[in-house]
């Protein structure tokens, strides 16, 4: 299963860590070996099956390194590497991406100052701690400071909301190439992770070179990073890397399974296979029970699956595990027991309970928003403009009298919708603010007149865990609150937001029948996937809302749905998957 490239990367990591620990000679040996491993024409994995001696035949790969490579192929781990990682728990890739910072510097700064990541590095430089370390001076310190911002940008992961459409465009482009039988997204994009390191696409074809050539001419490509007969990487105008792999149609399912990951899911699955005398890799699932049997003399296992992804799981007596669940957080066990959740789907969503209009900071009128929701296919929409309060952008929030005025505008929009023959149910709500102490910024009597109340934190987002939890629990327990909006207030890649005790929020929400929002805005995805899972286990209800500020944003609902799926949510867990009667019953 590990590719030559993966094995080479591991050796390079060993080299960096040994370098950081000031070990002599070995790092160079590991780097040279890595180079030859990467360039080796045959899969090292096949040599490993014959034992360390066969691997040691490779130029510059000695017995010690060969033994480690075999161990990795067999167990997914190299003991010495694991030990090194524990001794030096640093984000080596991020730190060494700062100009002038190499593995040795990383090692020294970890030993002397406990620097493990870019944030630590920046703090140490700002506090002028680095210049005090032997061998460093004010100039080096300033250079490091200068390099951090750029390194950080380069390390920033792309939002799913950008990477997903890009991946879908790449897939559609590939599917349109004559030589391509089938194309599919893989990697974190297919798993709908909130941020994406790079976009992975897979194409089934017997003519790799034709596909690679066409791919490199894709209109979105501004730079070819690398290319070969069956794979290529390019960069798009906005700096996102797209990796293509072309595989034989008979191996498409195996490759799709392999390249969808996650790595941890695949390692676990590979171990399940080993227990059954099967072997998984990107080419298929192989029965190796008779390999090494002196009677049969079999050297290579017979392939039992690989054409389809479902077949790969079936070969292990498992149902197909949805990509969103493949994070090795219990999904393989659940699949084995037949207890995989029946995940909520995009189609199950019936309406949206969080949207803004021109009345606060939205771009469109109430009627335009309502029409947009109807066209998107929703049965109902709640207009929930901002109430005035701290943290609401540019004083756009509504005061009590304005909220009452808006009720008339909503009534007019209902009439207009009915006249135009739209069956959409329009609810009138508000997104009010949860103050630092848990109070709401709109008077109770005003809230009581509305169909729906979202309470969201917009300010004081740097509170400590305990006061933040108390604050949010108070908002959940407020009798007028129907939904706790974007509970943490985080903005992905921009600000971390609150980090409340999600167990307590989930219990309070379940107890007081307040829904927790999964804000589907791709910059928020709040609650995040892991918190959704806690909420689901506590029996809390989830409301997927787009927080739309324009009609086109209703389509972002899918990011909320897939975040819900990554949190193991079923249809019953989701308020916005209920029909309008079900929603009204919940709101009352
Ligand atoms: P990302 O790009 O950081 O958001 O995360 P992924 O999951 O897309 O990771 P990526 O792009 O490095 O590789 C895509 C998938 O392919 C990954 O989830 C697992 C699989 N894969 C690729 N290369 C390797 C490898 O060398 N070893 C293992 N175990 N899995 C790999
Ligand atoms: Ca990727
Ligand atoms: Ca990749
Ligand atoms: Zn908000």
JSON list of N, CA and C in Angstrom, two decimals, residues 391-435:
[
{"chain": "A", "resi": 391, "resn": "UNK", "atom": "N", "xyz": [-20.71, 43.85, 18.29]},
{"chain": "A", "resi": 391, "resn": "UNK", "atom": "CA", "xyz": [-20.12, 42.91, 17.35]},
{"chain": "A", "resi": 391, "resn": "UNK", "atom": "C", "xyz": [-20.89, 42.79, 16.05]},
{"chain": "A", "resi": 392, "resn": "UNK", "atom": "N", "xyz": [-22.05, 43.46, 15.96]},
{"chain": "A", "resi": 392, "resn": "UNK", "atom": "CA", "xyz": [-22.81, 43.40, 14.71]},
{"chain": "A", "resi": 392, "resn": "UNK", "atom": "C", "xyz": [-22.27, 44.48, 13.79]},
{"chain": "A", "resi": 393, "resn": "UNK", "atom": "N", "xyz": [-21.89, 44.06, 12.62]},
{"chain": "A", "resi": 393, "resn": "UNK", "atom": "CA", "xyz": [-21.13, 44.89, 11.69]},
{"chain": "A", "resi": 393, "resn": "UNK", "atom": "C", "xyz": [-21.82, 46.22, 11.36]},
{"chain": "A", "resi": 394, "resn": "UNK", "atom": "N", "xyz": [-21.09, 47.29, 11.56]},
{"chain": "A", "resi": 394, "resn": "UNK", "atom": "CA", "xyz": [-21.52, 48.62, 11.10]},
{"chain": "A", "resi": 394, "resn": "UNK", "atom": "C", "xyz": [-22.90, 49.04, 11.55]},
{"chain": "A", "resi": 395, "resn": "UNK", "atom": "N", "xyz": [-23.28, 48.68, 12.77]},
{"chain": "A", "resi": 395, "resn": "UNK", "atom": "CA", "xyz": [-24.57, 49.13, 13.30]},
{"chain": "A", "resi": 395, "resn": "UNK", "atom": "C", "xyz": [-25.74, 48.76, 12.41]},
{"chain": "A", "resi": 396, "resn": "UNK", "atom": "N", "xyz": [-25.66, 47.63, 11.74]},
{"chain": "A", "resi": 396, "resn": "UNK", "atom": "CA", "xyz": [-26.73, 47.25, 10.83]},
{"chain": "A", "resi": 396, "resn": "UNK", "atom": "C", "xyz": [-27.86, 46.52, 11.55]},
{"chain": "A", "resi": 397, "resn": "UNK", "atom": "N", "xyz": [-27.67, 46.21, 12.84]},
{"chain": "A", "resi": 397, "resn": "UNK", "atom": "CA", "xyz": [-28.67, 45.42, 13.56]},
{"chain": "A", "resi": 397, "resn": "UNK", "atom": "C", "xyz": [-29.95, 46.19, 13.83]},
{"chain": "A", "resi": 398, "resn": "UNK", "atom": "N", "xyz": [-31.04, 45.43, 13.96]},
{"chain": "A", "resi": 398, "resn": "UNK", "atom": "CA", "xyz": [-32.36, 46.05, 14.12]},
{"chain": "A", "resi": 398, "resn": "UNK", "atom": "C", "xyz": [-32.68, 46.28, 15.59]},
{"chain": "A", "resi": 399, "resn": "UNK", "atom": "N", "xyz": [-33.24, 47.47, 15.86]},
{"chain": "A", "resi": 399, "resn": "UNK", "atom": "CA", "xyz": [-33.77, 47.76, 17.20]},
{"chain": "A", "resi": 399, "resn": "UNK", "atom": "C", "xyz": [-35.17, 47.17, 17.30]},
{"chain": "A", "resi": 400, "resn": "UNK", "atom": "N", "xyz": [-35.72, 47.17, 18.51]},
{"chain": "A", "resi": 400, "resn": "UNK", "atom": "CA", "xyz": [-37.03, 46.55, 18.74]},
{"chain": "A", "resi": 400, "resn": "UNK", "atom": "C", "xyz": [-38.10, 47.07, 17.78]},
{"chain": "A", "resi": 401, "resn": "UNK", "atom": "N", "xyz": [-38.18, 48.38, 17.61]},
{"chain": "A", "resi": 401, "resn": "UNK", "atom": "CA", "xyz": [-39.25, 48.92, 16.75]},
{"chain": "A", "resi": 401, "resn": "UNK", "atom": "C", "xyz": [-39.05, 48.53, 15.29]},
{"chain": "A", "resi": 402, "resn": "UNK", "atom": "N", "xyz": [-37.79, 48.39, 14.89]},
{"chain": "A", "resi": 402, "resn": "UNK", "atom": "CA", "xyz": [-37.53, 47.99, 13.50]},
{"chain": "A", "resi": 402, "resn": "UNK", "atom": "C", "xyz": [-37.92, 46.52, 13.26]},
{"chain": "A", "resi": 403, "resn": "UNK", "atom": "N", "xyz": [-37.70, 45.71, 14.28]},
{"chain": "A", "resi": 403, "resn": "UNK", "atom": "CA", "xyz": [-38.10, 44.30, 14.15]},
{"chain": "A", "resi": 403, "resn": "UNK", "atom": "C", "xyz": [-39.62, 44.22, 13.96]},
{"chain": "A", "resi": 404, "resn": "UNK", "atom": "N", "xyz": [-40.33, 45.06, 14.71]},
{"chain": "A", "resi": 404, "resn": "UNK", "atom": "CA", "xyz": [-41.81, 45.06, 14.59]},
{"chain": "A", "resi": 404, "resn": "UNK", "atom": "C", "xyz": [-42.24, 45.57, 13.22]},
{"chain": "A", "resi": 405, "resn": "UNK", "atom": "N", "xyz": [-41.53, 46.58, 12.72]},
{"chain": "A", "resi": 405, "resn": "UNK", "atom": "CA", "xyz": [-41.83, 47.10, 11.38]},
{"chain": "A", "resi": 405, "resn": "UNK", "atom": "C", "xyz": [-41.61, 46.01, 10.33]},
{"chain": "A", "resi": 406, "resn": "UNK", "atom": "N", "xyz": [-40.54, 45.24, 10.55]},
{"chain": "A", "resi": 406, "resn": "UNK", "atom": "CA", "xyz": [-40.20, 44.22, 9.55]},
{"chain": "A", "resi": 406, "resn": "UNK", "atom": "C", "xyz": [-41.32, 43.19, 9.44]},
{"chain": "A", "resi": 407, "resn": "UNK", "atom": "N", "xyz": [-42.04, 42.98, 10.51]},
{"chain": "A", "resi": 407, "resn": "UNK", "atom": "CA", "xyz": [-43.13, 41.99, 10.47]},
{"chain": "A", "resi": 407, "resn": "UNK", "atom": "C", "xyz": [-44.11, 42.32, 9.35]},
{"chain": "A", "resi": 408, "resn": "UNK", "atom": "N", "xyz": [-44.36, 43.60, 9.13]},
{"chain": "A", "resi": 408, "resn": "UNK", "atom": "CA", "xyz": [-45.27, 44.00, 8.05]},
{"chain": "A", "resi": 408, "resn": "UNK", "atom": "C", "xyz": [-44.68, 43.67, 6.68]},
{"chain": "A", "resi": 409, "resn": "UNK", "atom": "N", "xyz": [-43.38, 43.93, 6.56]},
{"chain": "A", "resi": 409, "resn": "UNK", "atom": "CA", "xyz": [-42.72, 43.64, 5.28]},
{"chain": "A", "resi": 409, "resn": "UNK", "atom": "C", "xyz": [-42.75, 42.14, 4.99]},
{"chain": "A", "resi": 410, "resn": "UNK", "atom": "N", "xyz": [-42.60, 41.34, 6.04]},
{"chain": "A", "resi": 410, "resn": "UNK", "atom": "CA", "xyz": [-42.65, 39.88, 5.86]},
{"chain": "A", "resi": 410, "resn": "UNK", "atom": "C", "xyz": [-44.05, 39.46, 5.41]},
{"chain": "A", "resi": 411, "resn": "UNK", "atom": "N", "xyz": [-45.06, 40.08, 6.00]},
{"chain": "A", "resi": 411, "resn": "UNK", "atom": "CA", "xyz": [-46.44, 39.77, 5.62]},
{"chain": "A", "resi": 411, "resn": "UNK", "atom": "C", "xyz": [-46.68, 40.12, 4.15]},
{"chain": "A", "resi": 412, "resn": "UNK", "atom": "N", "xyz": [-46.15, 41.26, 3.72]},
{"chain": "A", "resi": 412, "resn": "UNK", "atom": "CA", "xyz": [-46.29, 41.65, 2.31]},
{"chain": "A", "resi": 412, "resn": "UNK", "atom": "C", "xyz": [-45.60, 40.64, 1.40]},
{"chain": "A", "resi": 413, "resn": "UNK", "atom": "N", "xyz": [-44.43, 40.22, 1.81]},
{"chain": "A", "resi": 413, "resn": "UNK", "atom": "CA", "xyz": [-43.68, 39.25, 0.99]},
{"chain": "A", "resi": 413, "resn": "UNK", "atom": "C", "xyz": [-44.45, 37.93, 0.89]},
{"chain": "A", "resi": 414, "resn": "UNK", "atom": "N", "xyz": [-45.10, 37.54, 1.98]},
{"chain": "A", "resi": 414, "resn": "UNK", "atom": "CA", "xyz": [-45.92, 36.32, 1.95]},
{"chain": "A", "resi": 414, "resn": "UNK", "atom": "C", "xyz": [-47.02, 36.44, 0.90]},
{"chain": "A", "resi": 415, "resn": "UNK", "atom": "N", "xyz": [-47.65, 37.59, 0.87]},
{"chain": "A", "resi": 415, "resn": "UNK", "atom": "CA", "xyz": [-48.72, 37.81, -0.11]},
{"chain": "A", "resi": 415, "resn": "UNK", "atom": "C", "xyz": [-48.17, 37.74, -1.53]},
{"chain": "A", "resi": 416, "resn": "UNK", "atom": "N", "xyz": [-47.03, 38.41, -1.72]},
{"chain": "A", "resi": 416, "resn": "UNK", "atom": "CA", "xyz": [-46.43, 38.44, -3.06]},
{"chain": "A", "resi": 416, "resn": "UNK", "atom": "C", "xyz": [-46.06, 37.03, -3.51]},
{"chain": "A", "resi": 417, "resn": "UNK", "atom": "N", "xyz": [-45.53, 36.24, -2.57]},
{"chain": "A", "resi": 417, "resn": "UNK", "atom": "CA", "xyz": [-45.15, 34.86, -2.91]},
{"chain": "A", "resi": 417, "resn": "UNK", "atom": "C", "xyz": [-46.37, 34.05, -3.31]},
{"chain": "A", "resi": 418, "resn": "UNK", "atom": "N", "xyz": [-47.44, 34.20, -2.52]},
{"chain": "A", "resi": 418, "resn": "UNK", "atom": "CA", "xyz": [-48.66, 33.45, -2.80]},
{"chain": "A", "resi": 418, "resn": "UNK", "atom": "C", "xyz": [-49.21, 33.85, -4.17]},
{"chain": "A", "resi": 419, "resn": "UNK", "atom": "N", "xyz": [-49.21, 35.16, -4.47]},
{"chain": "A", "resi": 419, "resn": "UNK", "atom": "CA", "xyz": [-49.70, 35.64, -5.77]},
{"chain": "A", "resi": 419, "resn": "UNK", "atom": "C", "xyz": [-48.88, 35.04, -6.91]},
{"chain": "A", "resi": 420, "resn": "UNK", "atom": "N", "xyz": [-47.60, 34.89, -6.68]},
{"chain": "A", "resi": 420, "resn": "UNK", "atom": "CA", "xyz": [-46.73, 34.35, -7.74]},
{"chain": "A", "resi": 420, "resn": "UNK", "atom": "C", "xyz": [-46.79, 32.83, -7.78]},
{"chain": "A", "resi": 421, "resn": "UNK", "atom": "N", "xyz": [-47.61, 32.25, -6.93]},
{"chain": "A", "resi": 421, "resn": "UNK", "atom": "CA", "xyz": [-47.82, 30.80, -6.98]},
{"chain": "A", "resi": 421, "resn": "UNK", "atom": "C", "xyz": [-46.75, 29.98, -6.28]},
{"chain": "A", "resi": 422, "resn": "UNK", "atom": "N", "xyz": [-45.98, 30.61, -5.38]},
{"chain": "A", "resi": 422, "resn": "UNK", "atom": "CA", "xyz": [-44.96, 29.86, -4.64]},
{"chain": "A", "resi": 422, "resn": "UNK", "atom": "C", "xyz": [-45.54, 29.39, -3.30]},
{"chain": "A", "resi": 423, "resn": "UNK", "atom": "N", "xyz": [-45.30, 28.16, -2.98]},
{"chain": "A", "resi": 423, "resn": "UNK", "atom": "CA", "xyz": [-45.83, 27.61, -1.73]},
{"chain": "A", "resi": 423, "resn": "UNK", "atom": "C", "xyz": [-44.92, 27.80, -0.54]},
{"chain": "A", "resi": 424, "resn": "UNK", "atom": "N", "xyz": [-43.85, 28.57, -0.72]},
{"chain": "A", "resi": 424, "resn": "UNK", "atom": "CA", "xyz": [-42.86, 28.70, 0.35]},
{"chain": "A", "resi": 424, "resn": "UNK", "atom": "C", "xyz": [-43.46, 29.31, 1.62]},
{"chain": "A", "resi": 425, "resn": "UNK", "atom": "N", "xyz": [-43.19, 28.71, 2.76]},
{"chain": "A", "resi": 425, "resn": "UNK", "atom": "CA", "xyz": [-43.61, 29.28, 4.06]},
{"chain": "A", "resi": 425, "resn": "UNK", "atom": "C", "xyz": [-42.52, 30.21, 4.53]},
{"chain": "A", "resi": 426, "resn": "UNK", "atom": "N", "xyz": [-42.89, 31.45, 4.81]},
{"chain": "A", "resi": 426, "resn": "UNK", "atom": "CA", "xyz": [-41.90, 32.44, 5.23]},
{"chain": "A", "resi": 426, "resn": "UNK", "atom": "C", "xyz": [-42.07, 32.73, 6.72]},
{"chain": "A", "resi": 427, "resn": "UNK", "atom": "N", "xyz": [-41.04, 32.47, 7.47]},
{"chain": "A", "resi": 427, "resn": "UNK", "atom": "CA", "xyz": [-41.08, 32.72, 8.91]},
{"chain": "A", "resi": 427, "resn": "UNK", "atom": "C", "xyz": [-40.35, 34.02, 9.22]},
{"chain": "A", "resi": 428, "resn": "UNK", "atom": "N", "xyz": [-40.83, 34.67, 10.26]},
{"chain": "A", "resi": 428, "resn": "UNK", "atom": "CA", "xyz": [-40.17, 35.91, 10.68]},
{"chain": "A", "resi": 428, "resn": "UNK", "atom": "C", "xyz": [-39.39, 35.65, 11.96]},
{"chain": "A", "resi": 429, "resn": "UNK", "atom": "N", "xyz": [-38.09, 35.90, 11.89]},
{"chain": "A", "resi": 429, "resn": "UNK", "atom": "CA", "xyz": [-37.27, 35.69, 13.07]},
{"chain": "A", "resi": 429, "resn": "UNK", "atom": "C", "xyz": [-36.25, 36.78, 13.23]},
{"chain": "A", "resi": 430, "resn": "UNK", "atom": "N", "xyz": [-35.29, 36.52, 14.09]},
{"chain": "A", "resi": 430, "resn": "UNK", "atom": "CA", "xyz": [-34.22, 37.48, 14.30]},
{"chain": "A", "resi": 430, "resn": "UNK", "atom": "C", "xyz": [-32.98, 36.69, 14.71]},
{"chain": "A", "resi": 431, "resn": "UNK", "atom": "N", "xyz": [-31.82, 37.23, 14.38]},
{"chain": "A", "resi": 431, "resn": "UNK", "atom": "CA", "xyz": [-30.59, 36.70, 14.94]},
{"chain": "A", "resi": 431, "resn": "UNK", "atom": "C", "xyz": [-30.13, 37.71, 15.98]},
{"chain": "A", "resi": 432, "resn": "UNK", "atom": "N", "xyz": [-30.40, 37.37, 17.22]},
{"chain": "A", "resi": 432, "resn": "UNK", "atom": "CA", "xyz": [-30.01, 38.28, 18.29]},
{"chain": "A", "resi": 432, "resn": "UNK", "atom": "C", "xyz": [-28.66, 37.87, 18.85]},
{"chain": "A", "resi": 433, "resn": "UNK", "atom": "N", "xyz": [-28.11, 38.72, 19.71]},
{"chain": "A", "resi": 433, "resn": "UNK", "atom": "CA", "xyz": [-26.73, 38.52, 20.15]},
{"chain": "A", "resi": 433, "resn": "UNK", "atom": "C", "xyz": [-26.67, 37.99, 21.58]},
{"chain": "A", "resi": 434, "resn": "UNK", "atom": "N", "xyz": [-25.75, 37.05, 21.77]},
{"chain": "A", "resi": 434, "resn": "UNK", "atom": "CA", "xyz": [-25.51, 36.53, 23.12]},
{"chain": "A", "resi": 434, "resn": "UNK", "atom": "C", "xyz": [-24.39, 37.38, 23.72]},
{"chain": "A", "resi": 435, "resn": "UNK", "atom": "N", "xyz": [-24.71, 38.15, 24.74]},
{"chain": "A", "resi": 435, "resn": "UNK", "atom": "CA", "xyz": [-23.69, 39.01, 25.34]},
{"chain": "A", "resi": 435, "resn": "UNK", "atom": "C", "xyz": [-22.71, 38.15, 26.15]}
]
